[in-house]
mmCIF file of C-alpha atoms in Angstrom:
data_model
loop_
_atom_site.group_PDB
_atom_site.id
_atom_site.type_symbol
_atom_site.label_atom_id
_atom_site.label_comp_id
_atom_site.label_asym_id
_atom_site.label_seq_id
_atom_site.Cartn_x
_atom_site.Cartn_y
_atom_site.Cartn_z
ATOM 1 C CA UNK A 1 78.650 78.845 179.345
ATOM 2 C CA UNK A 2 78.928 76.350 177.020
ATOM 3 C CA UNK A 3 81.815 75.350 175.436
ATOM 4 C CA UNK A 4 81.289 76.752 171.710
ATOM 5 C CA UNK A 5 84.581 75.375 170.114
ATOM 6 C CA UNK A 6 83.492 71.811 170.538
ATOM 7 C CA UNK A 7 81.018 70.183 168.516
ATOM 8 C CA UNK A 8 78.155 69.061 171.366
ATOM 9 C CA UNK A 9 77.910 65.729 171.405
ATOM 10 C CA UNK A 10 74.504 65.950 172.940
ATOM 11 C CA UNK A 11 73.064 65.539 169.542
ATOM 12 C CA UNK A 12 72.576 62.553 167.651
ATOM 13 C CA UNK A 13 72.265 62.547 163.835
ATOM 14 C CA UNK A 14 69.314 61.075 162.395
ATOM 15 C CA UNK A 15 68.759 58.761 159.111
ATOM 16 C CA UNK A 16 67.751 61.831 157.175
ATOM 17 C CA UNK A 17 70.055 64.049 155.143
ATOM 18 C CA UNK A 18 70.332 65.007 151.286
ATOM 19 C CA UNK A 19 73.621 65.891 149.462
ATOM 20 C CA UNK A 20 73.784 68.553 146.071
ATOM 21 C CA UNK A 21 76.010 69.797 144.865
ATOM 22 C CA UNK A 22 77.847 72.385 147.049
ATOM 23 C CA UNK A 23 76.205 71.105 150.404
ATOM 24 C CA UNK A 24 74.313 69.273 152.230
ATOM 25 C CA UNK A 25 71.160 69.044 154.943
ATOM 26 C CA UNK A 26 71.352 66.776 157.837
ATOM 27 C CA UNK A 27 68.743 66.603 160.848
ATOM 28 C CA UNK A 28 70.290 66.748 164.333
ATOM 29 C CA UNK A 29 68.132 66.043 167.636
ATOM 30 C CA UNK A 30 69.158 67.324 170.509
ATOM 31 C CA UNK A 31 68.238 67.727 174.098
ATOM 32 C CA UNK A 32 64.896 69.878 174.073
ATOM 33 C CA UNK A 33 64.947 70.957 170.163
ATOM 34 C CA UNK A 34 65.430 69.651 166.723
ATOM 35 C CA UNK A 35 68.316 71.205 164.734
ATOM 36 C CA UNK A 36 68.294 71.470 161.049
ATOM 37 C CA UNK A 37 72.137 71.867 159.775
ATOM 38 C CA UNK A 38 71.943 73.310 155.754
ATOM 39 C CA UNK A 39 75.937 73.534 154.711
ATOM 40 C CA UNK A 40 76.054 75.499 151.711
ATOM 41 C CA UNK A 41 79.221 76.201 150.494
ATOM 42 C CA UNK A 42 81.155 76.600 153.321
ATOM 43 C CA UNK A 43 78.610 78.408 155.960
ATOM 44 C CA UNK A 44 76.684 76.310 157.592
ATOM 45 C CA UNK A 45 73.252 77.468 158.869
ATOM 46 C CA UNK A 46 71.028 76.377 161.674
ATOM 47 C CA UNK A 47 67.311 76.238 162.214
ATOM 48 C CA UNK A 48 66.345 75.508 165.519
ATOM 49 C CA UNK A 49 62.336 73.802 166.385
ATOM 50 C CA UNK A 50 62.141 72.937 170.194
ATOM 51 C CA UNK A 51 60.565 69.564 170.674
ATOM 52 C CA UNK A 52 57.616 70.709 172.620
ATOM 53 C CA UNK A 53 56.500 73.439 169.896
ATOM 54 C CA UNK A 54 56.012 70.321 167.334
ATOM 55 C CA UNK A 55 52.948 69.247 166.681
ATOM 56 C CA UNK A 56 52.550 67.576 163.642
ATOM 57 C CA UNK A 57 54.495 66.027 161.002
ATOM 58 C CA UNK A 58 52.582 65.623 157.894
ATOM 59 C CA UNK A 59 54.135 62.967 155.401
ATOM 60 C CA UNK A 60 52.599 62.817 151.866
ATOM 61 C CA UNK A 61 54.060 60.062 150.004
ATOM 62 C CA UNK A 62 54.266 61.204 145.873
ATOM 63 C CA UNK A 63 54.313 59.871 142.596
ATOM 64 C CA UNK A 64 57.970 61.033 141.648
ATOM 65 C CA UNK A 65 59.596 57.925 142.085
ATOM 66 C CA UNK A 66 57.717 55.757 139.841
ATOM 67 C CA UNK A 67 57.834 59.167 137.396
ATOM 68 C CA UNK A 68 61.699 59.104 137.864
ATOM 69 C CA UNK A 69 61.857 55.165 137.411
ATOM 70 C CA UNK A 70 59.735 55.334 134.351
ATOM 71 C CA UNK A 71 62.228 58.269 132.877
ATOM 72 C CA UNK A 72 65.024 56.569 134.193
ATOM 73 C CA UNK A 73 63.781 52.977 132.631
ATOM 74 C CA UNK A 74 63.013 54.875 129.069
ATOM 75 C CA UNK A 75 66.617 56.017 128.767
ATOM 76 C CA UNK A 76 69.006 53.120 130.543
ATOM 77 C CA UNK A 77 67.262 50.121 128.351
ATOM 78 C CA UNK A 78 67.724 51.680 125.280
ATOM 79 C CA UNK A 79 71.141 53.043 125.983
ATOM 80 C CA UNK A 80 72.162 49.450 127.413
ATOM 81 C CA UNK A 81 70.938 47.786 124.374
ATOM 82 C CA UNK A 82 72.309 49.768 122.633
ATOM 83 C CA UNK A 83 76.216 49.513 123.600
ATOM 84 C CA UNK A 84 75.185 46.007 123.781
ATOM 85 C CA UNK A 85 74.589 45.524 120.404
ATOM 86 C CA UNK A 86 77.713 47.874 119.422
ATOM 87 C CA UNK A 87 79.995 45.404 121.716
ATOM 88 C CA UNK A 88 78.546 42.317 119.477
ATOM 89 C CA UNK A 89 78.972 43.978 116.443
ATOM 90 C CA UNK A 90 82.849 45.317 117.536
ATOM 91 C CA UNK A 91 83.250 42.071 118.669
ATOM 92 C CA UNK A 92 81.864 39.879 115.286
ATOM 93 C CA UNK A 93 84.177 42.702 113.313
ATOM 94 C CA UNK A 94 87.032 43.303 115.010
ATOM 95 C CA UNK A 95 86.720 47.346 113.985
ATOM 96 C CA UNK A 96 87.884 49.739 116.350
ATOM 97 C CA UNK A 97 84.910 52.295 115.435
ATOM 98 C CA UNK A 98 82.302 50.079 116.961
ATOM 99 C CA UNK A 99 85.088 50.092 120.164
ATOM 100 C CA UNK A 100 84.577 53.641 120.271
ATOM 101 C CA UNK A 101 80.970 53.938 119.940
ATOM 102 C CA UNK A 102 80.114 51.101 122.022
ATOM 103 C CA UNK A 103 82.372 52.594 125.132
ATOM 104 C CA UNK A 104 80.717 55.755 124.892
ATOM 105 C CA UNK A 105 77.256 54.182 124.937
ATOM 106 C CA UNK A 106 78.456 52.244 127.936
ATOM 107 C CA UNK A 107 79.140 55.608 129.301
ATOM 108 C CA UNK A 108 76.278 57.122 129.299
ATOM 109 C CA UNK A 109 74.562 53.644 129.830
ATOM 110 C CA UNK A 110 76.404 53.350 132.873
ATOM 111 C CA UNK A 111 75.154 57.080 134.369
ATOM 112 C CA UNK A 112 71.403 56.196 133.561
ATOM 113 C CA UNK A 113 71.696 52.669 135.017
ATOM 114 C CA UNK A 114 73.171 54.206 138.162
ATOM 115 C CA UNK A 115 70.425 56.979 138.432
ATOM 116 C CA UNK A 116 67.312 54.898 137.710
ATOM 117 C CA UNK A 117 69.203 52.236 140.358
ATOM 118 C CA UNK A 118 69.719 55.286 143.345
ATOM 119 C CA UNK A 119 65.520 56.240 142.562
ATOM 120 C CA UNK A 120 64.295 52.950 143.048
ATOM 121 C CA UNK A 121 67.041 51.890 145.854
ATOM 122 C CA UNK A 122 66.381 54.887 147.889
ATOM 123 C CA UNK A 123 62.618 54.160 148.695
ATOM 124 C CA UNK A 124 59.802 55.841 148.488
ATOM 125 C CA UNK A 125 59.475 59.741 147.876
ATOM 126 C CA UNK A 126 57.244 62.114 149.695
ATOM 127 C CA UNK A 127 57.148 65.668 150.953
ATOM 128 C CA UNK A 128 57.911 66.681 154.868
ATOM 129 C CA UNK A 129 55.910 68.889 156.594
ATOM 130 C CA UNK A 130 56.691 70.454 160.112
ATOM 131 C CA UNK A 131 53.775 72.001 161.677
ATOM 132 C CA UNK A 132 53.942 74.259 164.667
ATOM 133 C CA UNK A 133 51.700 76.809 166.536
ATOM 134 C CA UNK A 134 52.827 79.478 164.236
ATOM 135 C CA UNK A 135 54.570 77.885 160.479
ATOM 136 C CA UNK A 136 54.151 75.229 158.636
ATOM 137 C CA UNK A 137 57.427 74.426 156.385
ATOM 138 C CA UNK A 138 58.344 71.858 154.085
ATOM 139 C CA UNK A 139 61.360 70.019 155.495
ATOM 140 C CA UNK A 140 64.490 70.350 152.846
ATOM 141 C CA UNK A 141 66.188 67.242 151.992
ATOM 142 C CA UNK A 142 63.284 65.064 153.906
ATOM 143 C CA UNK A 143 62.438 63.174 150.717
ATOM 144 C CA UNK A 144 62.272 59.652 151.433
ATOM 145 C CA UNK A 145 59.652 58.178 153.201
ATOM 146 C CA UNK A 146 61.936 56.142 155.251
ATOM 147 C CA UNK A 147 63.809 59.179 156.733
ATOM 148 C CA UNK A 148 60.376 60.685 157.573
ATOM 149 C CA UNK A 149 59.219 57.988 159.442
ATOM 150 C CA UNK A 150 62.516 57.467 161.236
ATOM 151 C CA UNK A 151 62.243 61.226 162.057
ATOM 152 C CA UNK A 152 58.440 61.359 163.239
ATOM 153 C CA UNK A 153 59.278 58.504 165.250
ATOM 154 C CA UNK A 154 62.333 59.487 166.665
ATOM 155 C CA UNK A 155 60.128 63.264 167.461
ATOM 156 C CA UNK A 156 58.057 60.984 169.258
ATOM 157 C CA UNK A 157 60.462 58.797 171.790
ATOM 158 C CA UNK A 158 61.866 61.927 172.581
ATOM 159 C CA UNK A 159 59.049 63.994 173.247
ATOM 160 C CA UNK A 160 56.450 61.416 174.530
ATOM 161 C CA UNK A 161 58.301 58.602 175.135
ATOM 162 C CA UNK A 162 57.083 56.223 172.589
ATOM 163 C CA UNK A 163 56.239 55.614 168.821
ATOM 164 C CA UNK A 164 52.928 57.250 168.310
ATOM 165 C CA UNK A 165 50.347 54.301 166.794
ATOM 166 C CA UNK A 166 47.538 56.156 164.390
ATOM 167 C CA UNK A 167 44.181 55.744 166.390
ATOM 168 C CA UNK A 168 42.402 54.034 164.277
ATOM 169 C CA UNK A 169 38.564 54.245 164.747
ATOM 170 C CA UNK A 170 36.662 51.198 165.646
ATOM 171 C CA UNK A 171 34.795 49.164 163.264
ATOM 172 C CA UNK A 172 31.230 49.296 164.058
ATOM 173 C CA UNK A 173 30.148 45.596 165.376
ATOM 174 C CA UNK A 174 29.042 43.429 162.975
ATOM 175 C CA UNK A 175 25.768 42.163 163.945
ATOM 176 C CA UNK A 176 25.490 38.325 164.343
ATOM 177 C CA UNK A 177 21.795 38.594 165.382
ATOM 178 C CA UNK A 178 19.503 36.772 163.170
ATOM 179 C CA UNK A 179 17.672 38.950 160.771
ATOM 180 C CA UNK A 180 14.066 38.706 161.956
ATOM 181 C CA UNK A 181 11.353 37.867 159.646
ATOM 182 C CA UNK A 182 9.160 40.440 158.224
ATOM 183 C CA UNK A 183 5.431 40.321 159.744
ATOM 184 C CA UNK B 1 42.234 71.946 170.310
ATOM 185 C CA UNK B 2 43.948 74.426 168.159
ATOM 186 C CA UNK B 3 41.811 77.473 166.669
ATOM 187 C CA UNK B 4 43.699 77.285 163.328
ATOM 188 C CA UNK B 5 43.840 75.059 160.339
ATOM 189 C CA UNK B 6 45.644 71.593 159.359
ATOM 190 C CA UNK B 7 45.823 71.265 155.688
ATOM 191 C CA UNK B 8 46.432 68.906 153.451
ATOM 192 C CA UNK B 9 49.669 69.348 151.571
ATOM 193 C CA UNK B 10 48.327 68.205 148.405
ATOM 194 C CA UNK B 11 45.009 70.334 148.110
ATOM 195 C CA UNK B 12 45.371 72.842 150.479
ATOM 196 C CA UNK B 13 41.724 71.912 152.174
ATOM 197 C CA UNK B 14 40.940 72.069 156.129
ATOM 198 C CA UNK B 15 41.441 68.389 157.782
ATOM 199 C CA UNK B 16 39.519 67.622 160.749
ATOM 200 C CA UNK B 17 40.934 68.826 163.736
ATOM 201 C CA UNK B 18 40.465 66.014 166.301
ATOM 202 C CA UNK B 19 44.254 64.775 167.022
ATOM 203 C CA UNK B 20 42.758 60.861 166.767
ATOM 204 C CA UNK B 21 41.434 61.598 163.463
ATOM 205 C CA UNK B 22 44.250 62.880 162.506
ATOM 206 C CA UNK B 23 46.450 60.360 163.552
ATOM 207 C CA UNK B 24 44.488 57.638 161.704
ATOM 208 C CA UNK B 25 44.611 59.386 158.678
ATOM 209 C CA UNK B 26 45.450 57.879 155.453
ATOM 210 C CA UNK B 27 44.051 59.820 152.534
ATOM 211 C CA UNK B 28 43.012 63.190 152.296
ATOM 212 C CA UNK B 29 39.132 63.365 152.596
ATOM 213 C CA UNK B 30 38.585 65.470 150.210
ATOM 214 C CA UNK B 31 41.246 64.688 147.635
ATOM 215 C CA UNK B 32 42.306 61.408 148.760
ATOM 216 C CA UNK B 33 46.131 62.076 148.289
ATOM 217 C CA UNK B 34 48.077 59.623 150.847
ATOM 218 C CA UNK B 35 49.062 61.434 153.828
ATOM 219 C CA UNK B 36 50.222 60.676 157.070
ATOM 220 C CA UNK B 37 50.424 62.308 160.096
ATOM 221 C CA UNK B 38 52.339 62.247 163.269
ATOM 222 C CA UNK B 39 50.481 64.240 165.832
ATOM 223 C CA UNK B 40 52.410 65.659 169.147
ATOM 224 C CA UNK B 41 51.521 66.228 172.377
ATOM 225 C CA UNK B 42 51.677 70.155 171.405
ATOM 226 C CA UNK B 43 48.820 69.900 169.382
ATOM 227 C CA UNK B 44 46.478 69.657 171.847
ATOM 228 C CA UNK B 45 48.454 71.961 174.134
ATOM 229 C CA UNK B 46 46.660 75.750 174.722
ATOM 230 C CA UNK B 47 48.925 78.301 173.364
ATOM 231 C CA UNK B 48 51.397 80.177 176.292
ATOM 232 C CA UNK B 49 50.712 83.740 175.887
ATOM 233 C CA UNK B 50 53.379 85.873 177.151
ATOM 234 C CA UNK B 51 53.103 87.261 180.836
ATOM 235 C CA UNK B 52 52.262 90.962 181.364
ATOM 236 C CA UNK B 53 54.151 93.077 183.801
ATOM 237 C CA UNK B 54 52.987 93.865 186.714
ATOM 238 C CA UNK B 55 52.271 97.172 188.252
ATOM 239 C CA UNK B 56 54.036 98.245 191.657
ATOM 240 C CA UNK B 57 51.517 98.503 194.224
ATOM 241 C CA UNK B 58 53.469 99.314 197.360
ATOM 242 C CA UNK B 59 57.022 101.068 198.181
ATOM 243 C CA UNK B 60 58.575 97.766 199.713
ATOM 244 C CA UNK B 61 58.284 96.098 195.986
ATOM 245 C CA UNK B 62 61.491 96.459 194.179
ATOM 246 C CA UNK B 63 61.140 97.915 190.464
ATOM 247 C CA UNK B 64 62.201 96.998 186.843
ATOM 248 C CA UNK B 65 65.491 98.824 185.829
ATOM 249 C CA UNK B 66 63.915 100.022 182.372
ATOM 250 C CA UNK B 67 59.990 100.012 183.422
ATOM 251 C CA UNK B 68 60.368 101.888 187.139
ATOM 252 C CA UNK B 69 56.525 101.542 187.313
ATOM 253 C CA UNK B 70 56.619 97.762 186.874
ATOM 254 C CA UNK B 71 57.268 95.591 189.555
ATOM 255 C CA UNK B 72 60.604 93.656 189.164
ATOM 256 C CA UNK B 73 59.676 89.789 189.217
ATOM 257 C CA UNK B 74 63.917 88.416 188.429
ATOM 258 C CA UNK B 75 67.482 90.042 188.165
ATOM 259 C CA UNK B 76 69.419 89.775 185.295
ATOM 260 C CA UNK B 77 71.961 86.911 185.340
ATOM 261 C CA UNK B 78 74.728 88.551 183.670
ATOM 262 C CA UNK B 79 74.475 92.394 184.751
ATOM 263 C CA UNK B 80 72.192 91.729 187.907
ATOM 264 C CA UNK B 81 69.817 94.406 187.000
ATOM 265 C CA UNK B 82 66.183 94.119 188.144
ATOM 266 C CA UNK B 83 63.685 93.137 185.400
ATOM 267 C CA UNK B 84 59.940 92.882 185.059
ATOM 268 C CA UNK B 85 58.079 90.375 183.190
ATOM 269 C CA UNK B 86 58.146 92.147 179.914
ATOM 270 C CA UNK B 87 61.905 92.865 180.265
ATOM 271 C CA UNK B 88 62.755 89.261 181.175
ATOM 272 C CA UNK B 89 64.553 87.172 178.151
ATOM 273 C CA UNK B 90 64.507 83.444 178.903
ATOM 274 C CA UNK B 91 67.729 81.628 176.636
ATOM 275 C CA UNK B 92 68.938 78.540 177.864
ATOM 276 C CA UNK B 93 67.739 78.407 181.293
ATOM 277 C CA UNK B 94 68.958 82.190 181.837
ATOM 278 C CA UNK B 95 67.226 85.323 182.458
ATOM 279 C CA UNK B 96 68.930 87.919 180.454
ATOM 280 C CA UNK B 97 67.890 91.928 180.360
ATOM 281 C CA UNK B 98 67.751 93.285 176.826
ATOM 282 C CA UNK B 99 71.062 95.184 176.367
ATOM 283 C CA UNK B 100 73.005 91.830 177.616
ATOM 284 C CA UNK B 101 71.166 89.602 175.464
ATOM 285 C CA UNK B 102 72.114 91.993 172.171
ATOM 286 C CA UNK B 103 75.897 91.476 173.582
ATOM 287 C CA UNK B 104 75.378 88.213 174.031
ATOM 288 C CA UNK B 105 74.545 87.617 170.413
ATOM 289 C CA UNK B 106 77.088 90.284 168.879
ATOM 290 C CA UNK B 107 79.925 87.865 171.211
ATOM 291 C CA UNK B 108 78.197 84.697 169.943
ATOM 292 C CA UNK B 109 78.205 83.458 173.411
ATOM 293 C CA UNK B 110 75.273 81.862 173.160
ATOM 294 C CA UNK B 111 75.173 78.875 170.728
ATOM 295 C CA UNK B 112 71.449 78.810 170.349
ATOM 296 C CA UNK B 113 71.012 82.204 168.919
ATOM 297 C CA UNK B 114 73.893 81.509 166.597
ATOM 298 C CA UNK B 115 72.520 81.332 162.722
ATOM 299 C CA UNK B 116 75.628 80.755 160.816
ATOM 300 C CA UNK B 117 78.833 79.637 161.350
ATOM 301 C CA UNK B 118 81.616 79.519 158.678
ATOM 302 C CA UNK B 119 82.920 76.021 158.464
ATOM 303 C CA UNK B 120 86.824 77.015 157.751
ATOM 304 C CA UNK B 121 87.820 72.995 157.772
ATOM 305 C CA UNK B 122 85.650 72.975 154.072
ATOM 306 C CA UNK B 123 87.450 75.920 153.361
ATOM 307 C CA UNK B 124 90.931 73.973 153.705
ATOM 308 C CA UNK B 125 89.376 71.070 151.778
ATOM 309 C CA UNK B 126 88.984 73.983 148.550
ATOM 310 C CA UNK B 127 91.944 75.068 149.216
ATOM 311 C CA UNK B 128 93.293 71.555 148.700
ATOM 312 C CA UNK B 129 91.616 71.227 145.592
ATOM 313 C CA UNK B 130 95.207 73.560 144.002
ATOM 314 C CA UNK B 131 97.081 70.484 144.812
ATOM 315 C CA UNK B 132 95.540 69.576 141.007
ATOM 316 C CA UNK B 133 97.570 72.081 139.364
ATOM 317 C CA UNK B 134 101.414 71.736 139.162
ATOM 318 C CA UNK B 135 102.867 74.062 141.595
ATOM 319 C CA UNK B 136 99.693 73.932 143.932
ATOM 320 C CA UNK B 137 100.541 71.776 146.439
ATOM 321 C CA UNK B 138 103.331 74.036 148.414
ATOM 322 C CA UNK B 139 100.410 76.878 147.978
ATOM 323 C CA UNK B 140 97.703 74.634 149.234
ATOM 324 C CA UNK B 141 99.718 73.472 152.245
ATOM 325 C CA UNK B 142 101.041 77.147 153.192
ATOM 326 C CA UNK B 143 97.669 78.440 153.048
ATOM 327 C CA UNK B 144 96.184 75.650 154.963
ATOM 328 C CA UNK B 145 99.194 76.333 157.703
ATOM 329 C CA UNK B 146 97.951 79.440 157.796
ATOM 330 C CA UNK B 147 93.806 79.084 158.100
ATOM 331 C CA UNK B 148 94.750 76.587 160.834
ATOM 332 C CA UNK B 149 96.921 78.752 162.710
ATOM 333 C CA UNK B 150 94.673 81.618 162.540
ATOM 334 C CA UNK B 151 91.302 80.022 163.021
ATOM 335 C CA UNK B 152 92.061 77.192 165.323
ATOM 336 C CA UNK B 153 89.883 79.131 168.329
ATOM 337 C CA UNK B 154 86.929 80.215 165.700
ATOM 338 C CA UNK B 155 84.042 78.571 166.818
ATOM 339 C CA UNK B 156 83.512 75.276 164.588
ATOM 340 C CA UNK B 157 80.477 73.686 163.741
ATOM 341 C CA UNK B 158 78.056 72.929 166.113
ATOM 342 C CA UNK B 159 77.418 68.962 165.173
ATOM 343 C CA UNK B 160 80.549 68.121 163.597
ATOM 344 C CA UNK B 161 84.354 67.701 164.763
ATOM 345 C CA UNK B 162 85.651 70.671 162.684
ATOM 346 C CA UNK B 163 89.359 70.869 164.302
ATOM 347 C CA UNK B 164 89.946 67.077 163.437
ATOM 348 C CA UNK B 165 88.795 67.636 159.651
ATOM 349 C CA UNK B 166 90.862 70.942 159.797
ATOM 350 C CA UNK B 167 93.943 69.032 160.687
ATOM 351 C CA UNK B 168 93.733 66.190 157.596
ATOM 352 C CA UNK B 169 93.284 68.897 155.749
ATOM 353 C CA UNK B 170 96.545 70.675 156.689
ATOM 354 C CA UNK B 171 98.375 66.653 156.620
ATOM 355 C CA UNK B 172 96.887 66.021 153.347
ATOM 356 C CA UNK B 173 98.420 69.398 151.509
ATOM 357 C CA UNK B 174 101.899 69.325 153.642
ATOM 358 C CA UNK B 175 101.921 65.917 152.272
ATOM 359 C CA UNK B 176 101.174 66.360 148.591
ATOM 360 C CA UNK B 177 104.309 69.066 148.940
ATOM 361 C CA UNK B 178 106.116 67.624 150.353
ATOM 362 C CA UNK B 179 105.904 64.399 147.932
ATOM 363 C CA UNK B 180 105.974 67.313 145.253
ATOM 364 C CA UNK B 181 109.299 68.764 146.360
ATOM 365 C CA UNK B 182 110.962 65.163 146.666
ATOM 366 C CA UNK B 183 109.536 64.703 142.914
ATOM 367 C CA UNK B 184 110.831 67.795 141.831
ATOM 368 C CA UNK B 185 114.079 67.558 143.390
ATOM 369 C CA UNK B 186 114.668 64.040 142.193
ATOM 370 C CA UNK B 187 114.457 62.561 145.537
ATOM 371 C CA UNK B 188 111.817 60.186 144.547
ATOM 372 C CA UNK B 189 110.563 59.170 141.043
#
């Protein structure tokens, strides 16, 4: 029997987990399956997919990072020009108000600069599909297109032995015949 | 091929069905949303369907301990009892007959049926978070003390080193006390 007080070091974690608030999700491969690990709180919960019931991942790359960026742009500029122009304006008066004002717009200037810099850092954003013979479910905390690929392709050296190449249809020939004259 | 549908997570329409096609894919066809899709060798696998018992046919043939008109095809690997096909519980390379495999998961002996498991090392790291208040240190470290003591053989997690994190947890609180009783007594500051 296996030895169920030790953590099994049979699995290896894979680029792909998301942190809230009170937990966190984090993808685990293992021998035969793929373990998804959801900590909330302090339980943690396990969803088991074996390897050889996979068959597709479907990755569809969305619009809600440039969404987020734009948001994220609309409020860190004018919050950063704005405790900008109350540190001038402290600074050409020498009044402690404009100290005040201009930390707290560095505050806040400070949280939007570091949220629109973690969206556009981070990478791309998509949704994560897993598809079996009998679900299909959307992957939690899969939302970077990075970690999807990283996972599809890690799927694949373990269950095929390679990085699975899209087979891309032929072009039709191009004919280099010379275009015959009407009669 | 598989006899059901791949859709497109965006629009919810059928994509084609041929694994090459799918592989190639780079747009919907019909919405022309980006996708991309990693297909498996499972998708082009027929689908197992579970294996009926047999019926005894002669006296010689041994018979399933809960179907004694089915022909036992495996004993059980914990109670030895004679199973048939449809009696026959495959976990983890063992053959398990149904009343074992319900003890089995009421023990938790087998890690793979196992849904939940309470992580008692975060636990200690909440507990930790009454160091903050003024007296909470000496309650933080007792009560860590205590988790660890009690739930040192409860199974951990099943990916991460719980003991270990269980253990700084325990340090970290019977430190802050102990630094809070050499405050308070004068000893230090």
């Amino acid at each position: 029997m296996q030895d169920r007080l030790q953590n099994d070091p049979a699995y290896r974690r894979l680029k792909s987990s998301s942190n809230y608030v009170v937990g966190h999700v984090s993808y685990w491969l293992g021998p035969d399956h793929l373990l998804l690990v959801d900590v909330i709180g302090f339980v943690e919960r396990y969803r088991q997919f074996r390897l050889a019931d996979i068959e597709l991942i479907v990755i569809r790359p969305t619009r809600t990072r440039m969404l987020l960026g734009s948001i994220g742009a609309c409020v860190a500029v004018p919050l950063v020009a704005l405790a900008a122009g109350l540190w001038l304006q402290y600074l050409n008066t020498s009044d402690t108000d404009w100290a005040v004002g201009a930390g707290i717009a560095s505050f806040f200037a400070a949280i939007a600069s570091t949220f629109l810099t973690l969206v556009l850092a981070g990478g791309q954003i998509c949704q994560t599909r897993l598809v079996t013979g009998v679900q299909e479910i959307r992957l939690p905390g899969m939302f970077r297109l990075r970690h999807a690929e990283a996972l599809a392709n890690a799927l694949a050296l373990q269950t095929q032995g390679s990085t699975p190449k899209p087979e891309r249809v032929p072009d039709p020939p191009v004919s280099t015949a010379p275009p015959t004259a009407a009669p | 091929m598989p006899a059901r549908e791949v859709l497109c997570p965006a629009c919810r329409r059928s994509l084609p069905l041929e694994a090459s096609v799918l592989a190639g894919l780079t747009q919907c066809p019909d919405c022309a949303a980006p996708i991309r899709i990693a297909v498996f060798p499972a998708f082009n696998r027929k689908p197992v369907t579970g294996q009926a018992a047999e019926r005894i046919t002669g006296e010689a043939e041994a018979a399933c301990f809960f179907h004694v008109s089915k022909k036992a095809s495996v004993p059980c690997d914990e109670c030895g009892r004679f199973l048939c096909a449809l009696c026959d519980f495959q976990i983890d390379n063992r053959h398990l007959c149904p009343p074992c495999l319900e003890a089995a998961q009421q023990k938790r002996s087998i890690t793979s049926l196992e849904r939940t498991r309470t992580r008692w090392d975060i636990i200690a790291w909440y507990v930790n978070l009454a160091i903050l208040t003024c007296i909470g240190a000496p309650v933080a470290a007792l009560a860590n003390l205590v988790i660890t003591l009690l739930r040192w053989k409860a199974p951990g997690s099943r990916v991460a080193n719980t003991r270990l994190r269980l253990i700084l947890a325990t340090l970290f609180a019977v430190a802050a006390a102990t630094l809070a009783g050499l405050s308070m007594f004068g000893v230090i500051g």
